[in-house]
Short mmCIF file of C-alpha atoms and ligand atoms in Angstrom, two decimals:
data_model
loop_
_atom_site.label_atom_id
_atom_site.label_comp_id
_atom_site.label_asym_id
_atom_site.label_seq_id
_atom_site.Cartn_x
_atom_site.Cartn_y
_atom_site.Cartn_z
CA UNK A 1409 6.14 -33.28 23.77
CA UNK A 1410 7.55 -30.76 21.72
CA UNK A 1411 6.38 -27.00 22.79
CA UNK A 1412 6.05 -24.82 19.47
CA UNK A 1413 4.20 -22.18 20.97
CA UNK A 1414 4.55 -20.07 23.87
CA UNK A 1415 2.77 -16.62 24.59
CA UNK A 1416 5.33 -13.94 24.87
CA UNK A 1417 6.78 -13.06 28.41
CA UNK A 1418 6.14 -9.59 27.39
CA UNK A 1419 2.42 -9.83 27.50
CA UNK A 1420 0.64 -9.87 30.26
CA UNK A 1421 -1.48 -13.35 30.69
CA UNK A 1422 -5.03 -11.52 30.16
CA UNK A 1423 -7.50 -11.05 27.76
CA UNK A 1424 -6.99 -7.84 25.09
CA UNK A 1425 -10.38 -5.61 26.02
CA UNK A 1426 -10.97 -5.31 22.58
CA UNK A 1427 -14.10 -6.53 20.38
CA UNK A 1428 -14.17 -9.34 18.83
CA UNK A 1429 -11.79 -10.38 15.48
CA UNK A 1430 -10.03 -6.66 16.32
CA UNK A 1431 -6.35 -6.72 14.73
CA UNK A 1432 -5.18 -4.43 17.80
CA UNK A 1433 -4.57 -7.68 20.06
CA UNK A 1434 -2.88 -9.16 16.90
CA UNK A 1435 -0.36 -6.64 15.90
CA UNK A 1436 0.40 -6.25 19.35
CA UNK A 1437 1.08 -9.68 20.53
CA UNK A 1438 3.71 -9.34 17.47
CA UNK A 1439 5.75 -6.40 19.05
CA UNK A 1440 6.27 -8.69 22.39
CA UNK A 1441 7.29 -11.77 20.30
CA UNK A 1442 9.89 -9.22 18.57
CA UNK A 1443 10.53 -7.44 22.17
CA UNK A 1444 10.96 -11.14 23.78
CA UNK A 1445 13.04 -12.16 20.75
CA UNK A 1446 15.37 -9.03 21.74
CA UNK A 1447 15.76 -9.50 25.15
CA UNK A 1448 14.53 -6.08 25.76
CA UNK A 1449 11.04 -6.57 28.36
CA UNK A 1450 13.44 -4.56 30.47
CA UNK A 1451 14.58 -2.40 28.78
CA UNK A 1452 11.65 -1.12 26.73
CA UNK A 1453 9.09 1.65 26.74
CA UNK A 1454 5.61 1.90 25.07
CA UNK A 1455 4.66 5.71 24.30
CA UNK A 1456 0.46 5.01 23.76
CA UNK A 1457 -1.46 8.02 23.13
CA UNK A 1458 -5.30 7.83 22.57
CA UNK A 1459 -7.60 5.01 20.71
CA UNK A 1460 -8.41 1.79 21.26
CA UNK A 1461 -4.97 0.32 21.10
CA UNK A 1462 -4.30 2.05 24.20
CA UNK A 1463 -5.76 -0.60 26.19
CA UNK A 1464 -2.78 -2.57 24.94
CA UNK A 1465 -0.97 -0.84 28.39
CA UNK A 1466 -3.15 -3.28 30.34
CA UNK A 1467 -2.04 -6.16 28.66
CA UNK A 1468 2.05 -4.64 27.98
CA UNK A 1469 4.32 -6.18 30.93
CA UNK A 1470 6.76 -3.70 30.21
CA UNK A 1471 6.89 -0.04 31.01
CA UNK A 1472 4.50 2.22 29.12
CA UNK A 1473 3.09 5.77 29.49
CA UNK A 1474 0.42 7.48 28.01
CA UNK A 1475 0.22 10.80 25.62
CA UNK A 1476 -2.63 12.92 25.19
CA UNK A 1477 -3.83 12.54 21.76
CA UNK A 1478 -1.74 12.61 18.45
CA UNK A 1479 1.20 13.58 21.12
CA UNK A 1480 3.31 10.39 21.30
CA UNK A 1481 5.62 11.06 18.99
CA UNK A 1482 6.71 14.18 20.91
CA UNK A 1483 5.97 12.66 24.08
CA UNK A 1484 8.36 10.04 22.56
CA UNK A 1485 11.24 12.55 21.79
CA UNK A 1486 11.77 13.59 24.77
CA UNK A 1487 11.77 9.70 27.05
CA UNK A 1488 14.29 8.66 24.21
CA UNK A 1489 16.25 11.72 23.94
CA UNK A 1490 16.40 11.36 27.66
CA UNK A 1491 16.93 7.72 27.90
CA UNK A 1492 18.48 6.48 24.61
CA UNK A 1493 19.24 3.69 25.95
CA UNK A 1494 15.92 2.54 26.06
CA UNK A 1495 13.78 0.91 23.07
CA UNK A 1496 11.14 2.99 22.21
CA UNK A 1497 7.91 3.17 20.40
CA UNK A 1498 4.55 4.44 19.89
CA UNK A 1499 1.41 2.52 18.95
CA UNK A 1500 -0.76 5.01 17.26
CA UNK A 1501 -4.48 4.87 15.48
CA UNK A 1502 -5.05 6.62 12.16
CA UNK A 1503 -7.10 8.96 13.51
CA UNK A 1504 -4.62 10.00 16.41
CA UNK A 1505 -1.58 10.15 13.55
CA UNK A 1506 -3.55 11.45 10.53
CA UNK A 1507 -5.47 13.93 12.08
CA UNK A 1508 -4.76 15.64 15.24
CA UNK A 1509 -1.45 14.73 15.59
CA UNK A 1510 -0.26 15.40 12.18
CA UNK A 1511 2.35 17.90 12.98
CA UNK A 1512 4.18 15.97 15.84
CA UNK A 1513 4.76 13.03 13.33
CA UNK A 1514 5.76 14.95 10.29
CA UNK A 1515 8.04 16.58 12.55
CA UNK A 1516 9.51 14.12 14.67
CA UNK A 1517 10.52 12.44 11.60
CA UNK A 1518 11.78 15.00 9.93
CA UNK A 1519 13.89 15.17 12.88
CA UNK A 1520 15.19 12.06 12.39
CA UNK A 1521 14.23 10.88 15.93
CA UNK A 1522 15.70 7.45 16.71
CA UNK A 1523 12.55 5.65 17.90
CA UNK A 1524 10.21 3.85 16.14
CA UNK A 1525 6.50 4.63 15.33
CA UNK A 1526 3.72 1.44 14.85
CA UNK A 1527 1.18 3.13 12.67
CA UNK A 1528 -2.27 0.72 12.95
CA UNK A 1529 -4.29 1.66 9.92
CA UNK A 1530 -7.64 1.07 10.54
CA UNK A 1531 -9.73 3.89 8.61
CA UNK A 1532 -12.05 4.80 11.08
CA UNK A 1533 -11.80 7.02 14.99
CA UNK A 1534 -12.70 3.42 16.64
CA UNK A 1535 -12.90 4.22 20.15
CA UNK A 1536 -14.91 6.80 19.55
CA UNK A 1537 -17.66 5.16 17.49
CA UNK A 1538 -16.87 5.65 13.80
CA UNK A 1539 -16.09 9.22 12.53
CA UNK A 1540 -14.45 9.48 9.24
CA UNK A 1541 -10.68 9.22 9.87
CA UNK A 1542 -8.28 10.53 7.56
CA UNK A 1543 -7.33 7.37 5.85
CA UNK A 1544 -11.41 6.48 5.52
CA UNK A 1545 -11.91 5.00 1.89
CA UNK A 1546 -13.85 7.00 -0.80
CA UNK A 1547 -17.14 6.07 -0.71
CA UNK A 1548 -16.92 4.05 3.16
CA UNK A 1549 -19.84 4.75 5.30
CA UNK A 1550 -18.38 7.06 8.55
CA UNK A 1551 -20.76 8.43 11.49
CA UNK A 1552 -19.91 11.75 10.25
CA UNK A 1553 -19.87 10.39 6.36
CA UNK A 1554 -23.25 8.60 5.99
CA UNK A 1555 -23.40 8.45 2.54
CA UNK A 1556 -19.50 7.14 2.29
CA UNK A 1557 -16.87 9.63 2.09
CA UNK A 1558 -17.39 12.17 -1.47
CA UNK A 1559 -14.03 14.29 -1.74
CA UNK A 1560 -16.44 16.64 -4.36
CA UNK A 1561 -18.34 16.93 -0.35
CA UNK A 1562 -15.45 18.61 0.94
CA UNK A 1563 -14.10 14.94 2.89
CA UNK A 1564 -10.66 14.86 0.95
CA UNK A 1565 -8.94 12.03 -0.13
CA UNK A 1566 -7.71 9.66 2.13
CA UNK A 1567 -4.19 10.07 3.62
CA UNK A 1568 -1.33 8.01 2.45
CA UNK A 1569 0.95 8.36 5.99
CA UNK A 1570 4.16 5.39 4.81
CA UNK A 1571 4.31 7.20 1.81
CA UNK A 1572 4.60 10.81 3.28
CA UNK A 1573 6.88 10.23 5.95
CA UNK A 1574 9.22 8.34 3.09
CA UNK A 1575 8.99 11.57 1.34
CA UNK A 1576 11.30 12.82 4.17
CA UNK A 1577 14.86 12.85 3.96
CA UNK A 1578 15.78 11.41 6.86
CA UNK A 1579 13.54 8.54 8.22
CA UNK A 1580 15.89 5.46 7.35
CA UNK A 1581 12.97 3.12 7.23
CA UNK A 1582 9.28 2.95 6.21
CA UNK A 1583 7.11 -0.22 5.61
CA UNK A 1584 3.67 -0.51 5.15
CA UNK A 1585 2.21 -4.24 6.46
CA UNK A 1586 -0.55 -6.17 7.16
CA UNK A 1587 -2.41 -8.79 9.46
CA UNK A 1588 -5.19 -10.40 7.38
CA UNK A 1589 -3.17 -13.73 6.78
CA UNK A 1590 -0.47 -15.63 8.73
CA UNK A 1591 2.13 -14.93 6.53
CA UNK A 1592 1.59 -11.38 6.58
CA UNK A 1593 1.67 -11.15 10.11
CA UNK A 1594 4.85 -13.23 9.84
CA UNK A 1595 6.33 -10.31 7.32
CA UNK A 1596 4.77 -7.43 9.79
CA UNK A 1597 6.97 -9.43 13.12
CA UNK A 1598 10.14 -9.21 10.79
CA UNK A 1599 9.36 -5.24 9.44
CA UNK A 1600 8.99 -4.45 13.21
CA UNK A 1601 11.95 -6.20 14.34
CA UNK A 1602 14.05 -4.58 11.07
CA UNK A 1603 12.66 -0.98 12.52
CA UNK A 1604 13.86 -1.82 16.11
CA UNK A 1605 16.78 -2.95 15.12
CA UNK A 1606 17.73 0.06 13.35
CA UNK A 1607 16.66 2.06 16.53
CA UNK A 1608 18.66 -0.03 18.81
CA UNK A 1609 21.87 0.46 16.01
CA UNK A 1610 21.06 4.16 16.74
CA UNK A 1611 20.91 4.70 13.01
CA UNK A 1612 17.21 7.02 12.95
CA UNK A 1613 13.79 7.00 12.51
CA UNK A 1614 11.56 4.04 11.68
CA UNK A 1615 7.63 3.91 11.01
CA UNK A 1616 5.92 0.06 10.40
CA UNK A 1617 2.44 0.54 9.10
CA UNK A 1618 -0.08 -2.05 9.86
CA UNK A 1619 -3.53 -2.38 8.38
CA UNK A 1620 -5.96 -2.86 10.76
CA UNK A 1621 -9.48 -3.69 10.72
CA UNK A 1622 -12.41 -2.57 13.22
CA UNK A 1623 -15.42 -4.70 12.28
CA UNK A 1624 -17.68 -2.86 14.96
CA UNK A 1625 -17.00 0.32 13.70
CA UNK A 1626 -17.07 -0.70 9.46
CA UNK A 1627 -20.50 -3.14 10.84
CA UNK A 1628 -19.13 -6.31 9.58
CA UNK A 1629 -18.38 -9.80 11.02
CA UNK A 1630 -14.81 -10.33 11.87
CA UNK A 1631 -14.14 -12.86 8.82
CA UNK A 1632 -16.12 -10.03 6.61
CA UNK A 1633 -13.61 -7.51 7.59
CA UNK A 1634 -10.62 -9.74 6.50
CA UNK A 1635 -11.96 -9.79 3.40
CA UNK A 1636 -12.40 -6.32 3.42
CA UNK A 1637 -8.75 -5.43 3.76
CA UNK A 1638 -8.15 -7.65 0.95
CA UNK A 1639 -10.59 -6.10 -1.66
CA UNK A 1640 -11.02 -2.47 -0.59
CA UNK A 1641 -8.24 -1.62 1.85
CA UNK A 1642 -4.90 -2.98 -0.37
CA UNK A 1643 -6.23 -0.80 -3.42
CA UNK A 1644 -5.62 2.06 -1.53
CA UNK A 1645 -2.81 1.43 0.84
CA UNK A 1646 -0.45 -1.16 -1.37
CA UNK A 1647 1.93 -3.37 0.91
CA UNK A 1648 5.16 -2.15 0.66
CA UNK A 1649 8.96 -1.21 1.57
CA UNK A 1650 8.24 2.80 0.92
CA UNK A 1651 12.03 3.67 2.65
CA UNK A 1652 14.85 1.50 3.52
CA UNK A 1653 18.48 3.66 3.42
CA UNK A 1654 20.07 0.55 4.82
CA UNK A 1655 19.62 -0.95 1.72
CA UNK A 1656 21.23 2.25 -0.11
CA UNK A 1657 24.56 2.66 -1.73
C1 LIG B 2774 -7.67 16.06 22.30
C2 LIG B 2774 -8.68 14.95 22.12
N1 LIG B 2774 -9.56 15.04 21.09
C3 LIG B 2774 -10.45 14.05 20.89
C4 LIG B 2774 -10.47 12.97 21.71
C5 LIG B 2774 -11.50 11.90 21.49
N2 LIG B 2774 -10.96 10.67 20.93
C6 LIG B 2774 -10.59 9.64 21.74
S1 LIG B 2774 -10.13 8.27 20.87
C7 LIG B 2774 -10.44 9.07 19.42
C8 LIG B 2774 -10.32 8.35 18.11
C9 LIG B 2774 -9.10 7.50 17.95
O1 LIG B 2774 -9.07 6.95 16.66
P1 LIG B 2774 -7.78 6.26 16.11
O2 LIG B 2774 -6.59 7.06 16.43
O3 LIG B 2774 -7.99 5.96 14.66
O4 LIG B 2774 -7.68 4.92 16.96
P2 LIG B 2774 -8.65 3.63 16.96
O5 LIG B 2774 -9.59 3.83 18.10
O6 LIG B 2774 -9.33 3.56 15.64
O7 LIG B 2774 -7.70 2.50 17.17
C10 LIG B 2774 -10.90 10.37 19.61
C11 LIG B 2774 -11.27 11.32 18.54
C12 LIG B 2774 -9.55 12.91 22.77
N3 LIG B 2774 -9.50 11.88 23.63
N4 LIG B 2774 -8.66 13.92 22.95
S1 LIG B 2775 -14.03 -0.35 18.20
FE1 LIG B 2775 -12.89 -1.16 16.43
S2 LIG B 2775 -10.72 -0.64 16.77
FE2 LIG B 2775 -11.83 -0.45 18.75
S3 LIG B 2775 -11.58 -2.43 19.77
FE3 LIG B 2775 -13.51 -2.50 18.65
S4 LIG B 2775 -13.02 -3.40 16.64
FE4 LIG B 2775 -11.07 -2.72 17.58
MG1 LIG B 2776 -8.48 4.15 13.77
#
């Protein structure tokens, strides 16, 4: 018989600990298909800092440390700077990149750091039960926005982080991706594998936005919060190539 699936040698044969129809398990069985596809188990580390995707480290078979929160990407400078050799990325939550780590991803890429950040977009703190995130929608319910975020309540609008860090000079590529459908997570596996390839080519800084979904968190079934993404969450975070220099002149 003809085998046309296999799970990734990258990922550990367990169960992801996450709830039910989460997209964490999803985007990251698609980093160890791209990981397997490169021959790089070995040679690859994982920079998590804190969310729920963190409990992707039980399921990684490769090596992976953690950061305190919103620290990976400086936490990441310094294993790549000291092991360039090595592929490297971070797996980070909205809140962790939006909010409190703000600073050390603005400024690792406008370092130019040659790693690669995974950005999962899932407008909510999950892990910690539903407080307004920076990339919340106007108007979505939050713990600590029960009435749905109101920028004229002092919430602010939410943050746009692909097109930001594309607003840097020197970030060499920035794509914003999704999960809902099969042949979007077909088009995520090839933005990640574009972004590690440009790491491994030493050529800079690379940031693959995914958007996520948390049904616990935004109280919806699982097949509710696919639709979701589709109606509300694509409005205001459109798919997109927002930086690609390797395409340039
Ligand atoms: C310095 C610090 N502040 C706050 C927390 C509490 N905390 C843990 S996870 C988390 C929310 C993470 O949300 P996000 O990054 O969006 O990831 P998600 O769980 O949604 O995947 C917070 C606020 C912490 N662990 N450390
Ligand atoms: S709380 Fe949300 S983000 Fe966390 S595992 Fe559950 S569904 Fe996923
Ligand atoms: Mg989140």
């Amino acid at each position: 018989m003809e085998k046309i699936y296999s799970r990734p040698v990258s990922l550990n044969p367990v169960a992801f600990n996450y709830c039910p129809g989460c997209l964490h398990g999803t985007s990251q069985k698609l980093l160890c298909d791209v990981i397997d596809e490169l021959g790089k188990q070995e040679d690859t580390i994982a920079v998590m800092p804190i969310g729920c995707s963190t409990m992707g480290m039980f399921a990684f078979d490769f090596e992976s440390l953690g950061a305190c929160h919103g620290r990976a990407p400086a936490v990441a400078t310094g294993v790549k700077r000291t092991a360039p050799e090595k592929l490297v990325f971070t797996y980070q939550g909205d809140g962790d990149i939006g909010y409190i780590g703000f600073s050390e991803i603005m400024h690792a890429a406008n370092r130019g750091e040659n790693f690669t950040v995974i950005f999962a977009n899932n407008g909510t703190f999950g892990m910690t039960g539903g407080q307004m995130a920076p990339t919340t929608l106007i108007g979505q319910r939050a713990t600590t926005a029960p009435l749905g975020r109101d920028p004229s309540y002092g919430q602010g609008m939410p943050i746009h982080m692909s097109e930001l860090v594309a607003s840097l000079p020197l970030p060499v590529y920035v794509e914003r991706c999704s999960v809902d459908t099969p042949a979007h997570a077909n088009a995520t596996r090839k933005a990640i594998k574009k972004a590690f390839d440009i790491q491994l080519a030493g050529k800079g800084f690379s940031f693959v936005e995914i958007l996520t979904n948390c049904p616990t968190n935004w109280g919806v079934s699982p097949v509710q919060s696919i639709a979701w993404i589709k109606e509300k969450t694509y409005t205001e975070y459109p798919l997109g190539v927002y930086k690609d220099i390797t395409q340039e002149g």
